[in-house]
GROMACS .gro file of C-alpha atoms in nm:
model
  405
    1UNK     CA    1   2.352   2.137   2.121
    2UNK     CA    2   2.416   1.802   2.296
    3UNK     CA    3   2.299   1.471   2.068
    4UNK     CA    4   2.051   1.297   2.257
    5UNK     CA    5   2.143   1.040   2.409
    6UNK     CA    6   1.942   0.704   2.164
    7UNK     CA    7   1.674   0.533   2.323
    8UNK     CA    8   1.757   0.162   2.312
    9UNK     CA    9   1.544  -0.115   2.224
   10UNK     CA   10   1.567  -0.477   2.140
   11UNK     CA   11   1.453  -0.641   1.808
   12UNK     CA   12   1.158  -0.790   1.938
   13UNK     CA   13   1.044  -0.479   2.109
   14UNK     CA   14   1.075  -0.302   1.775
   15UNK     CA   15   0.888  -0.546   1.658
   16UNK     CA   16   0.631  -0.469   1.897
   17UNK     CA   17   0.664  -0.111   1.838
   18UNK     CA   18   0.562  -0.141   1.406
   19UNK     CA   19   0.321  -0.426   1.497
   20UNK     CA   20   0.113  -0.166   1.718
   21UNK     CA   21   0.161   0.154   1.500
   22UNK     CA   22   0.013  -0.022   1.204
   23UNK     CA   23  -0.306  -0.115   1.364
   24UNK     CA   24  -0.230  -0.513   1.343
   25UNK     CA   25  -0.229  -0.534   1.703
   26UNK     CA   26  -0.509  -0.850   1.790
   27UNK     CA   27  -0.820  -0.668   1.835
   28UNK     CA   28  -1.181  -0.892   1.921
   29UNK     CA   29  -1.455  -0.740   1.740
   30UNK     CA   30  -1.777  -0.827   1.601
   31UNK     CA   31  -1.906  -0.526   1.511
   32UNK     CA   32  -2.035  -0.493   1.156
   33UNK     CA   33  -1.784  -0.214   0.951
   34UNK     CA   34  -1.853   0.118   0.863
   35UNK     CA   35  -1.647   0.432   0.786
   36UNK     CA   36  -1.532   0.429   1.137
   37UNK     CA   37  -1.318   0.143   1.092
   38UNK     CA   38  -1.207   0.270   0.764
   39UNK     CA   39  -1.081   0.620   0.918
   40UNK     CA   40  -0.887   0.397   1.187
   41UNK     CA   41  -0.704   0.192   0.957
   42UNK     CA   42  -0.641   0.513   0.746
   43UNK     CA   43  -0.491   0.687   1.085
   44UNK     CA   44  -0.251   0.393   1.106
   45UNK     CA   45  -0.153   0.356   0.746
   46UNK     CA   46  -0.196   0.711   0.606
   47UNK     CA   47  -0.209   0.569   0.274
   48UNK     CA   48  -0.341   0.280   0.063
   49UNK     CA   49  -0.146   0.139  -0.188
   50UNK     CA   50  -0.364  -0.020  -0.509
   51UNK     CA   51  -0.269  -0.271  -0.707
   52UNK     CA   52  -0.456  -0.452  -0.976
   53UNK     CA   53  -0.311  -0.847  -0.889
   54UNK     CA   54  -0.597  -1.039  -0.781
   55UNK     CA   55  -0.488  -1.391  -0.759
   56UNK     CA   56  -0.658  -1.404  -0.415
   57UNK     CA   57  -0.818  -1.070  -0.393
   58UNK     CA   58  -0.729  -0.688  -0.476
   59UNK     CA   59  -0.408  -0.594  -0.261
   60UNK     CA   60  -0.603  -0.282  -0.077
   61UNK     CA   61  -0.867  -0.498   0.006
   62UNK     CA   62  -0.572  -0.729   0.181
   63UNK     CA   63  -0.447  -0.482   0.340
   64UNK     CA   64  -0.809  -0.353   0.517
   65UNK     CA   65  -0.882  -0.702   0.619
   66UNK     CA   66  -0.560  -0.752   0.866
   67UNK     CA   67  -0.674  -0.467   0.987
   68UNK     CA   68  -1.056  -0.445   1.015
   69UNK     CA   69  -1.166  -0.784   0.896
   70UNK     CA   70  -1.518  -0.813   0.756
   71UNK     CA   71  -1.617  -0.981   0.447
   72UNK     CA   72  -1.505  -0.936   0.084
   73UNK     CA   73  -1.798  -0.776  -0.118
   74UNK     CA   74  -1.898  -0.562   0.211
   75UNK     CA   75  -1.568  -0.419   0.264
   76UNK     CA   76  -1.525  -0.372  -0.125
   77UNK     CA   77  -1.833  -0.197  -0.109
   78UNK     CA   78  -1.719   0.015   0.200
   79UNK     CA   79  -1.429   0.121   0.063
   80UNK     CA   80  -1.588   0.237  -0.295
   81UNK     CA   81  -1.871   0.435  -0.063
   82UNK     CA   82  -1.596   0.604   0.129
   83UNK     CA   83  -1.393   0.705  -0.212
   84UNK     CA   84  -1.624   0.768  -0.435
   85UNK     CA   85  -1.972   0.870  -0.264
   86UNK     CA   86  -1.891   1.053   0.070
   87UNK     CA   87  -1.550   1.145  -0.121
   88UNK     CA   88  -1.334   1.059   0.243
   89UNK     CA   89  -1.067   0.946   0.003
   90UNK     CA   90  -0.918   1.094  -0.315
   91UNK     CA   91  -0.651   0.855  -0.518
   92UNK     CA   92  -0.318   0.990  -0.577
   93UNK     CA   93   0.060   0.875  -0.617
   94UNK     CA   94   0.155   0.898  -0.259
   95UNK     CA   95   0.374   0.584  -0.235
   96UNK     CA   96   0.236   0.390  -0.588
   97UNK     CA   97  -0.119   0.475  -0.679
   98UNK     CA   98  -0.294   0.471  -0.372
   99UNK     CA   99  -0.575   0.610  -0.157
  100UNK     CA  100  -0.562   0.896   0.124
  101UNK     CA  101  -0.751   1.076   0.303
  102UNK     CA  102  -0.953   1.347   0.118
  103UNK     CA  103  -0.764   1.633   0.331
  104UNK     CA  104  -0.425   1.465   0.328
  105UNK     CA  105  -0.440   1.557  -0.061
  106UNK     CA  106  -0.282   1.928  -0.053
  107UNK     CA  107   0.056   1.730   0.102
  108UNK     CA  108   0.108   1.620  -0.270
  109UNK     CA  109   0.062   1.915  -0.436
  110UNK     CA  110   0.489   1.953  -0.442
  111UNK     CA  111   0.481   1.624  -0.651
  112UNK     CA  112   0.157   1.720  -0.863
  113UNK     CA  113   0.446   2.075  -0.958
  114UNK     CA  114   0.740   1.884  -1.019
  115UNK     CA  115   0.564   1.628  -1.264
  116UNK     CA  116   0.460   1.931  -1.410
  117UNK     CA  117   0.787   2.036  -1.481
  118UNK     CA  118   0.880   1.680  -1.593
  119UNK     CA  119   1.012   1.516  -1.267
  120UNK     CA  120   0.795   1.194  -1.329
  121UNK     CA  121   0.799   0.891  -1.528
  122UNK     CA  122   1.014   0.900  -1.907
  123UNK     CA  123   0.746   0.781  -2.076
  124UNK     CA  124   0.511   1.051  -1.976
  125UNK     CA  125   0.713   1.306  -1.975
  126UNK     CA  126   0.816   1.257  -2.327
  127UNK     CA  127   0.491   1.220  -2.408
  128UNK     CA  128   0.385   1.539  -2.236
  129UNK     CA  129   0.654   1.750  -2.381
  130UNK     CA  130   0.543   1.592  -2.743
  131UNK     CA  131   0.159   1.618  -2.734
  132UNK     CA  132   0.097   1.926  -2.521
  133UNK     CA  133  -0.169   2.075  -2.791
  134UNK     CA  134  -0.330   1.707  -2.773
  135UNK     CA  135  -0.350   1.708  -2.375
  136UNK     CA  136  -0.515   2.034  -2.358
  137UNK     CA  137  -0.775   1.850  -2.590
  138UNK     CA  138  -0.848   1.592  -2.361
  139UNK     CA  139  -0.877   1.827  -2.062
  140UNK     CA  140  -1.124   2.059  -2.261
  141UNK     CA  141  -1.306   1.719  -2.370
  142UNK     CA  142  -1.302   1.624  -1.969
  143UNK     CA  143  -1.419   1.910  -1.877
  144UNK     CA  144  -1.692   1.936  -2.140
  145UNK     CA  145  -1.831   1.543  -2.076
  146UNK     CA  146  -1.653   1.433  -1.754
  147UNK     CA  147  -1.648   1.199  -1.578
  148UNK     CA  148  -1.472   0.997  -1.860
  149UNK     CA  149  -1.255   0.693  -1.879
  150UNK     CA  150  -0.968   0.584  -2.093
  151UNK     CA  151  -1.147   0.358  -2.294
  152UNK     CA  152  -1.435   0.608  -2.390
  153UNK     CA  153  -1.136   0.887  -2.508
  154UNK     CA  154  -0.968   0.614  -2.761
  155UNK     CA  155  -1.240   0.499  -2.932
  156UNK     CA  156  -1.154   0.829  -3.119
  157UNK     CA  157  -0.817   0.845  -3.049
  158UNK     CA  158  -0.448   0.682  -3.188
  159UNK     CA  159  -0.285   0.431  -3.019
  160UNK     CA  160   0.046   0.465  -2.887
  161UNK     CA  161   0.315   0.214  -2.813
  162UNK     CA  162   0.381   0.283  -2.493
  163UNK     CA  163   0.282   0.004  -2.275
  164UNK     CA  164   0.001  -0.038  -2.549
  165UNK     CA  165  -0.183   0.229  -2.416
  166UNK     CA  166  -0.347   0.515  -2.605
  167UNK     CA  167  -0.256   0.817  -2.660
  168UNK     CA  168  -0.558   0.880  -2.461
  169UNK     CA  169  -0.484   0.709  -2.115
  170UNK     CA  170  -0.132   0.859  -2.169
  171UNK     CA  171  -0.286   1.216  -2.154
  172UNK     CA  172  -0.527   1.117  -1.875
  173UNK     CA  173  -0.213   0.972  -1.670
  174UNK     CA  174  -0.018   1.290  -1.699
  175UNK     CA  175  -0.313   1.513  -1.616
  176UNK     CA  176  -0.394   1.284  -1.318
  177UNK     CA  177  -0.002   1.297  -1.205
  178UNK     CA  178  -0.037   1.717  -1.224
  179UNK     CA  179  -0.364   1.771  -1.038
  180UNK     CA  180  -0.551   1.860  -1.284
  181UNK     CA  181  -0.768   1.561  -1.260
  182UNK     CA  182  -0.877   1.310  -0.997
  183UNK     CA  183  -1.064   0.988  -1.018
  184UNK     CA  184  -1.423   1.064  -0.980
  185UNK     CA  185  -1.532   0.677  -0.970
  186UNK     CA  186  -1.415   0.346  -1.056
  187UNK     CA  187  -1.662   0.030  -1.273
  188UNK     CA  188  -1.519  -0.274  -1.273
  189UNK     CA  189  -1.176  -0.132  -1.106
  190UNK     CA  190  -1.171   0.057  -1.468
  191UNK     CA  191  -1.077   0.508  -1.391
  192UNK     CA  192  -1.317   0.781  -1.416
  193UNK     CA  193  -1.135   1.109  -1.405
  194UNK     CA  194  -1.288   1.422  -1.372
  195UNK     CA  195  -1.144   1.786  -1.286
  196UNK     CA  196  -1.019   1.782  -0.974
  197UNK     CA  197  -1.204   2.078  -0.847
  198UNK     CA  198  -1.568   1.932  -0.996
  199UNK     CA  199  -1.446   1.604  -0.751
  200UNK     CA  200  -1.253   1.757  -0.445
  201UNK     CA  201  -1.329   1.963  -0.174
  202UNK     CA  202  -1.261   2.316  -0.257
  203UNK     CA  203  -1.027   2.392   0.113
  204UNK     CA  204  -0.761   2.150  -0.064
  205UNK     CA  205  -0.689   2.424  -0.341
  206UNK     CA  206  -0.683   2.700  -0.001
  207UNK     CA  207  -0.271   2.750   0.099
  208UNK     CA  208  -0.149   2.413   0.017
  209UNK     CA  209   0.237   2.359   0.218
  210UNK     CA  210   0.548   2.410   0.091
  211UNK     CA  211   0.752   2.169  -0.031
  212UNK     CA  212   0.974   2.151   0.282
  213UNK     CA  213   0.649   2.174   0.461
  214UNK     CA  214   0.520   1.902   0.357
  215UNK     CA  215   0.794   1.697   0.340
  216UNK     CA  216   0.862   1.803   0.701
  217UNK     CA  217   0.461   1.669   0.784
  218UNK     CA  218   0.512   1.338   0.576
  219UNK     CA  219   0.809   1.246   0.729
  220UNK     CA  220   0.657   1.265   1.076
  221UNK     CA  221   0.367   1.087   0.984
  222UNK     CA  222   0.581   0.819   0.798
  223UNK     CA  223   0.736   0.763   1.143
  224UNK     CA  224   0.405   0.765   1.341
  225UNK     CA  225   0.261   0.467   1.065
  226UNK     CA  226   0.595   0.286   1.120
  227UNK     CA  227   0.606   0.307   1.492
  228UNK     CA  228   1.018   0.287   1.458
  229UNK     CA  229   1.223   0.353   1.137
  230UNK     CA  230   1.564   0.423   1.001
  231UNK     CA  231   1.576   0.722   0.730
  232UNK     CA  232   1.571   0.506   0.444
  233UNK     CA  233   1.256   0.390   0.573
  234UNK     CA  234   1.129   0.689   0.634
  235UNK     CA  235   1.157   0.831   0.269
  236UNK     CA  236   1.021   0.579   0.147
  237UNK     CA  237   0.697   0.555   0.262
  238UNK     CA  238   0.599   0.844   0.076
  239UNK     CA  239   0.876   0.799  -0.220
  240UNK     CA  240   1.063   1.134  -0.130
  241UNK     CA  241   1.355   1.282  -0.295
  242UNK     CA  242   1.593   1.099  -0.101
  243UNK     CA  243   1.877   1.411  -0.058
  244UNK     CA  244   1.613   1.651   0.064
  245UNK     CA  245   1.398   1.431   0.278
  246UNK     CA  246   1.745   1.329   0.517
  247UNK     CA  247   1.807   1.664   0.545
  248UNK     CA  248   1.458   1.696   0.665
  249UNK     CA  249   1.501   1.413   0.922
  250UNK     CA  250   1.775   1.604   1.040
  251UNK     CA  251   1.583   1.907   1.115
  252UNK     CA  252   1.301   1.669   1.281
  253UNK     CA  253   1.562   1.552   1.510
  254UNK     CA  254   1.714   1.855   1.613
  255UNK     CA  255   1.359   1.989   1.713
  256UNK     CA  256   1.325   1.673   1.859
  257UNK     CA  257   0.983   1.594   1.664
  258UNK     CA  258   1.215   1.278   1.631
  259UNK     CA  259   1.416   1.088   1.851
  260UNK     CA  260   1.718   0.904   1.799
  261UNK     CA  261   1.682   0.482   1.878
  262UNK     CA  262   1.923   0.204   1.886
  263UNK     CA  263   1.784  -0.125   1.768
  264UNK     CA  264   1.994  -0.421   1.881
  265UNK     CA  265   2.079  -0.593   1.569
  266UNK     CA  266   2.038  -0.336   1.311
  267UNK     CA  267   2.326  -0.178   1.145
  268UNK     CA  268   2.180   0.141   1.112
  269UNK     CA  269   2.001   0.438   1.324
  270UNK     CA  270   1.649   0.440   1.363
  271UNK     CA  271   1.431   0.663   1.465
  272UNK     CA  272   1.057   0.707   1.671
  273UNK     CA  273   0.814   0.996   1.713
  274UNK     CA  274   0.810   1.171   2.104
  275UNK     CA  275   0.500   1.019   2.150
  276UNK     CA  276   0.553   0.697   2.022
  277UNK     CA  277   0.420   0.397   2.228
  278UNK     CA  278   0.724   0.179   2.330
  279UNK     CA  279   0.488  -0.100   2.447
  280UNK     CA  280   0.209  -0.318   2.289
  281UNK     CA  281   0.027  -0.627   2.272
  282UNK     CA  282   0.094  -0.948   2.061
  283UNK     CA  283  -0.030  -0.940   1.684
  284UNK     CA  284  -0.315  -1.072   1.477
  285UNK     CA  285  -0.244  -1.393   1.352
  286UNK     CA  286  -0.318  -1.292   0.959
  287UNK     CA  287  -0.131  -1.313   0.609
  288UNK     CA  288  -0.019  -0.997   0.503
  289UNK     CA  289  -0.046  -0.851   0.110
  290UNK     CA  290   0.295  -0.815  -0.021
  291UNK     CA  291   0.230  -0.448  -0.088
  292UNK     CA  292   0.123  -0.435   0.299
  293UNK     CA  293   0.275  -0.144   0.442
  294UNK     CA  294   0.428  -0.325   0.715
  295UNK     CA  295   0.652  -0.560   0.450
  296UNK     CA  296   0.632  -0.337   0.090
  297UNK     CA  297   1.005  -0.203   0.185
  298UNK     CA  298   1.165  -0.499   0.151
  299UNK     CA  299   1.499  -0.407   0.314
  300UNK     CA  300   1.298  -0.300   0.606
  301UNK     CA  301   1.120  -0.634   0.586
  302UNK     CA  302   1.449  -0.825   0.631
  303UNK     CA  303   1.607  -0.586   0.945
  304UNK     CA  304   1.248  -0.596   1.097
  305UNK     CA  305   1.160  -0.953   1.065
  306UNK     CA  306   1.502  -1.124   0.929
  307UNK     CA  307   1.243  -1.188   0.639
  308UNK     CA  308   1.402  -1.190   0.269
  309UNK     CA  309   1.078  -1.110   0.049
  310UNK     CA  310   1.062  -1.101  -0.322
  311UNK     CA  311   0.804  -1.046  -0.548
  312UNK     CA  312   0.812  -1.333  -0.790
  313UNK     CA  313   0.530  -1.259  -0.982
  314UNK     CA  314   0.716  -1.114  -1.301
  315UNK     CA  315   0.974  -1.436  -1.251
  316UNK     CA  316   0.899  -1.734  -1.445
  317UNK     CA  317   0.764  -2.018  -1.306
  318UNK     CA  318   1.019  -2.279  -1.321
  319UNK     CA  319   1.236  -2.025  -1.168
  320UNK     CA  320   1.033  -1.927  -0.874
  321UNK     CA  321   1.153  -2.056  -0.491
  322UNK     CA  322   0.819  -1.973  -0.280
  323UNK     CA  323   0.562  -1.869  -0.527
  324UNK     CA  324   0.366  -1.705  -0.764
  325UNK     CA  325   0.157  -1.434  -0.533
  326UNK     CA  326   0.327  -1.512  -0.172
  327UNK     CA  327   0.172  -1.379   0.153
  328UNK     CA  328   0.371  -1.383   0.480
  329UNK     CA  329   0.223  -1.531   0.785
  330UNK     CA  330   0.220  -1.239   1.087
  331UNK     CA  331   0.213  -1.432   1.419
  332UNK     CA  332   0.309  -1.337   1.753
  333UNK     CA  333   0.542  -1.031   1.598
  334UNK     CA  334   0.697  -1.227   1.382
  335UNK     CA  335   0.680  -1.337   0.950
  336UNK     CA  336   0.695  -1.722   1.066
  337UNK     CA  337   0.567  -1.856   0.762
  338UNK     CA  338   0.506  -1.789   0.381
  339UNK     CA  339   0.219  -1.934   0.186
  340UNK     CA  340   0.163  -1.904  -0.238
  341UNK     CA  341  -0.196  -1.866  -0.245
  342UNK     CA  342  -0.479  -1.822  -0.526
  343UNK     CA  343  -0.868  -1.791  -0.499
  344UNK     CA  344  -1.047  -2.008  -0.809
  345UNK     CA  345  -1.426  -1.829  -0.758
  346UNK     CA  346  -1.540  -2.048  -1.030
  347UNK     CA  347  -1.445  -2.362  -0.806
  348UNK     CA  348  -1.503  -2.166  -0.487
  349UNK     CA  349  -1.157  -2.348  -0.380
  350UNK     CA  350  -0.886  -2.187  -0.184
  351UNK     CA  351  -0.556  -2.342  -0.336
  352UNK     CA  352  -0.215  -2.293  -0.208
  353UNK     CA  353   0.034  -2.441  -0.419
  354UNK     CA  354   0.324  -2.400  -0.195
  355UNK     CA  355   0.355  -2.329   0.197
  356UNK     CA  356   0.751  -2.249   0.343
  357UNK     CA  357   0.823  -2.225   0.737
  358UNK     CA  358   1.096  -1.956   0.824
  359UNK     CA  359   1.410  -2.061   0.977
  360UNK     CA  360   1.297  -1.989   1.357
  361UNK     CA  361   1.011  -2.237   1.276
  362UNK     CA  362   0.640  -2.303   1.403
  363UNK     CA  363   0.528  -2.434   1.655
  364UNK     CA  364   0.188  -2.678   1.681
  365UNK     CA  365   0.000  -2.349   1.751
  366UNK     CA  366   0.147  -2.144   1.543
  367UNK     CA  367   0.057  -2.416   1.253
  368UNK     CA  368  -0.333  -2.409   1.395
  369UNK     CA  369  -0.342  -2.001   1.325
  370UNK     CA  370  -0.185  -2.047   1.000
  371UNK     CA  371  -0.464  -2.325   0.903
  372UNK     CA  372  -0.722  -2.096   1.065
  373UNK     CA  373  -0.628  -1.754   0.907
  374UNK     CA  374  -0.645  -1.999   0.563
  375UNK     CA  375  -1.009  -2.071   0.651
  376UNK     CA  376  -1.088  -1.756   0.732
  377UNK     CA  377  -0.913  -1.629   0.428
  378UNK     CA  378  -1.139  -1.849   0.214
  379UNK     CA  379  -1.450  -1.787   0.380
  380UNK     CA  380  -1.364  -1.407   0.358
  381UNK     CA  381  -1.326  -1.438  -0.010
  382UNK     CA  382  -1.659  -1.636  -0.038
  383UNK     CA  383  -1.501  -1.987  -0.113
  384UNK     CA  384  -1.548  -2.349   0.045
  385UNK     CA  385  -1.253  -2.561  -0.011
  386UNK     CA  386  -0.882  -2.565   0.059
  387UNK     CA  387  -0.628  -2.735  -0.153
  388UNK     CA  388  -0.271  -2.779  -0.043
  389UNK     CA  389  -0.024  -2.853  -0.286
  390UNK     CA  390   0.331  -3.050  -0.230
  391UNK     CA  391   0.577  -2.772  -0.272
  392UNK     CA  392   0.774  -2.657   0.039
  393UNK     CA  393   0.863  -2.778   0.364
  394UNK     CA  394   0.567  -2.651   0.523
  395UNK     CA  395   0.288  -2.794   0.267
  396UNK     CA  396   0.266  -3.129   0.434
  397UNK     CA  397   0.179  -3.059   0.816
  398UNK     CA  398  -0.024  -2.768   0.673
  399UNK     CA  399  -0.222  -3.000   0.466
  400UNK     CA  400  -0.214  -3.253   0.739
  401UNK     CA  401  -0.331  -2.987   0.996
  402UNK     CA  402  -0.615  -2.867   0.802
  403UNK     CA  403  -0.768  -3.175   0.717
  404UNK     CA  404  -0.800  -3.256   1.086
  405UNK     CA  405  -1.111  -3.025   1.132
   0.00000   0.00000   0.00000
């Protein structure tokens, strides 16, 4: 068989390319949410990554907003409805904990068997092989009072000292990780697992794939949410066993369920779905969570964007160069702009303590989003006041252009 011949494409039109296959596309709507708007983001992000950081607002609630907008508490509220009433999403560890969609569950269920055999995190698994008599405990306990959370096991259970937690939560996590359980609910962003078959629909226990199946079916949805990826992308996105999931790409190609691209610029292969759209319109103008899909893969970040991103959360603070909780600046299909944000409720103030402009710079407009998107951020997030501090060489004209309205 001859090798297709790669489509070609420049870096801004792969740009354009991810922009449009993960719904941030600029959209004007009004409408007031509902599930609809949910299910579309969930079509163009297949998952939802969770994160418990707040210092401006839960990460998955972030990530909805540059997508569907809305208001905090309402889309907070939407979101728990969806889960954990009409049960349209079931949690799992898909890329980190995240959300999916309900029928989307049974793609796991290769994971759920290899943690079972111990292909998961040390910790647990030592645990697990350790305590097996005491797991079955809590399961018979779940199943006798569910739904349960952590904190109601331990108050008759030991503590353990790994990562503090209980001995408890430790046998919750690895029953969780299995199958066995789901999360019924959350209170206060605090678990409630029950058995997964008391929670779930019963067609996701019916014939779930194959590994290779579902590998096969991640990997070409992986490459529909990413609109144009190279292979270390694509495994990624749903953390797959990285020797097994190429040779899967390869097997996509041949079939030509994936096509071969060049990307000027990039020092790699890439790679699009048949029916991928190799046009699109300009993006929002929004700051992005860093565990947005569109940035969490940091290498992909920089050969998308030429945007170096890290995390500088666990760094200390004296040795920090942009920030403690950092969200990039989307504008016009590019990350223009970086801003270290944090939301003080009991002040109702907005306060970003440092703002940095990328190397290609921003323009006057592109400085008027930014201060927009920050007053929309704060009115999203119920506050009234913004407060600019000194650090970086953006802070001043950002200060400067938001106190001019």
């Amino acid at each position: 068989m001859v090798a297709a011949k790669p489509i070609e494409l420049s870096e801004q039109q792969a740009r354009t390319v991810a922009v449009s296959a993960q719904g941030l596309e600029f959209v004007s709507s009004s409408a007031r949410l509902d599930r609809r708007h949910l299910r579309k983001a969930f079509r163009d992000l297949g998952v939802l990554q969770i994160d418990a950081v707040s210092a401006m607002a839960r990460s998955h609630l972030l990530v909805l907003r540059a997508r569907v907008g809305g208001c905090h508490n309402d889309l907070s509220d939407l979101l728990e409805r969806t889960a954990y009433q009409h049960r349209e999403l079931a949690e799992y560890w898909c890329h980190e904990a995240s959300y999916l969609p309900v029928q989307d569950w049974p793609l796991f269920h290769w994971r759920m068997r290899r943690a079972e055999q111990g292909e998961l995190w040390k910790g647990l698994r030592e645990f697990a092989a350790e305590n097996s008599a005491f797991i079955s405990k809590v399961e018979r306990q779940v199943t006798a009072d569910g739904p349960v959370s952590a904190g109601q096991l331990q108050k008759s259970g030991r503590r353990a000292s790994w990562w503090g937690w209980s001995d408890s939560k430790i046998a919750l996590e690895w029953l969780f990780w299995v199958g066995r359980l789901t999360v019924s609910k959350r209170k206060n962003f605090t678990r409630y697992y029950d058995l997964s078959e008391r929670v779930l629909p019963s067609s996701v226990f019916k014939n779930p794939p194959t590994e290779n199946e579902a590998h096969l079916e991640l990997l070409r949805r992986a490459a529909r949410h990413l609109g144009i990826a190279s292979s270390e992308d694509l495994v990624d996105y749903h953390r797959l066993p990285k020797k097994e999931a190429k040779e899967r790409i390869k097997e996509l190609v041949e079939n030509n369920d994936l096509l071969p691209v060049h990307v000027q610029g990039w020092d790699r292969p890439a790679y699009m779905t048949a029916d991928a759209k190799l046009s699109g319109g300009v993006s929002r103008s929004v700051l992005l969570s860093p565990f947005d899909p569109i940035v969490w893969f940091r290498p992909r970040a920089f050969r998308l964007f030429g945007f170096e991103y890290r995390l500088e959360i666990y760094v200390p603070a004296e040795k920090r160069v942009h920030g403690y909780y950092v969200m990039p600046f989307l504008y016009q299909n590019s990350l223009c702009a970086r801003v270290d944000v944090r939301s003080e409720l009991k002040t109702r103030m907005l306060h970003v303590p440092a703002a940095h402009v990328e190397l290609g710079g921003l323009d006057d407009l592109g400085l008027e989003a930014l201060a927009n998107e920050l007053r929309s951020l704060a009115t999203w997030r119920g506050l009234e006041h913004i407060r600019v501090g000194q650090r970086g060489n953006l802070a001043r004209r950002l200060k400067k252009a938001l106190d001019t309205k």
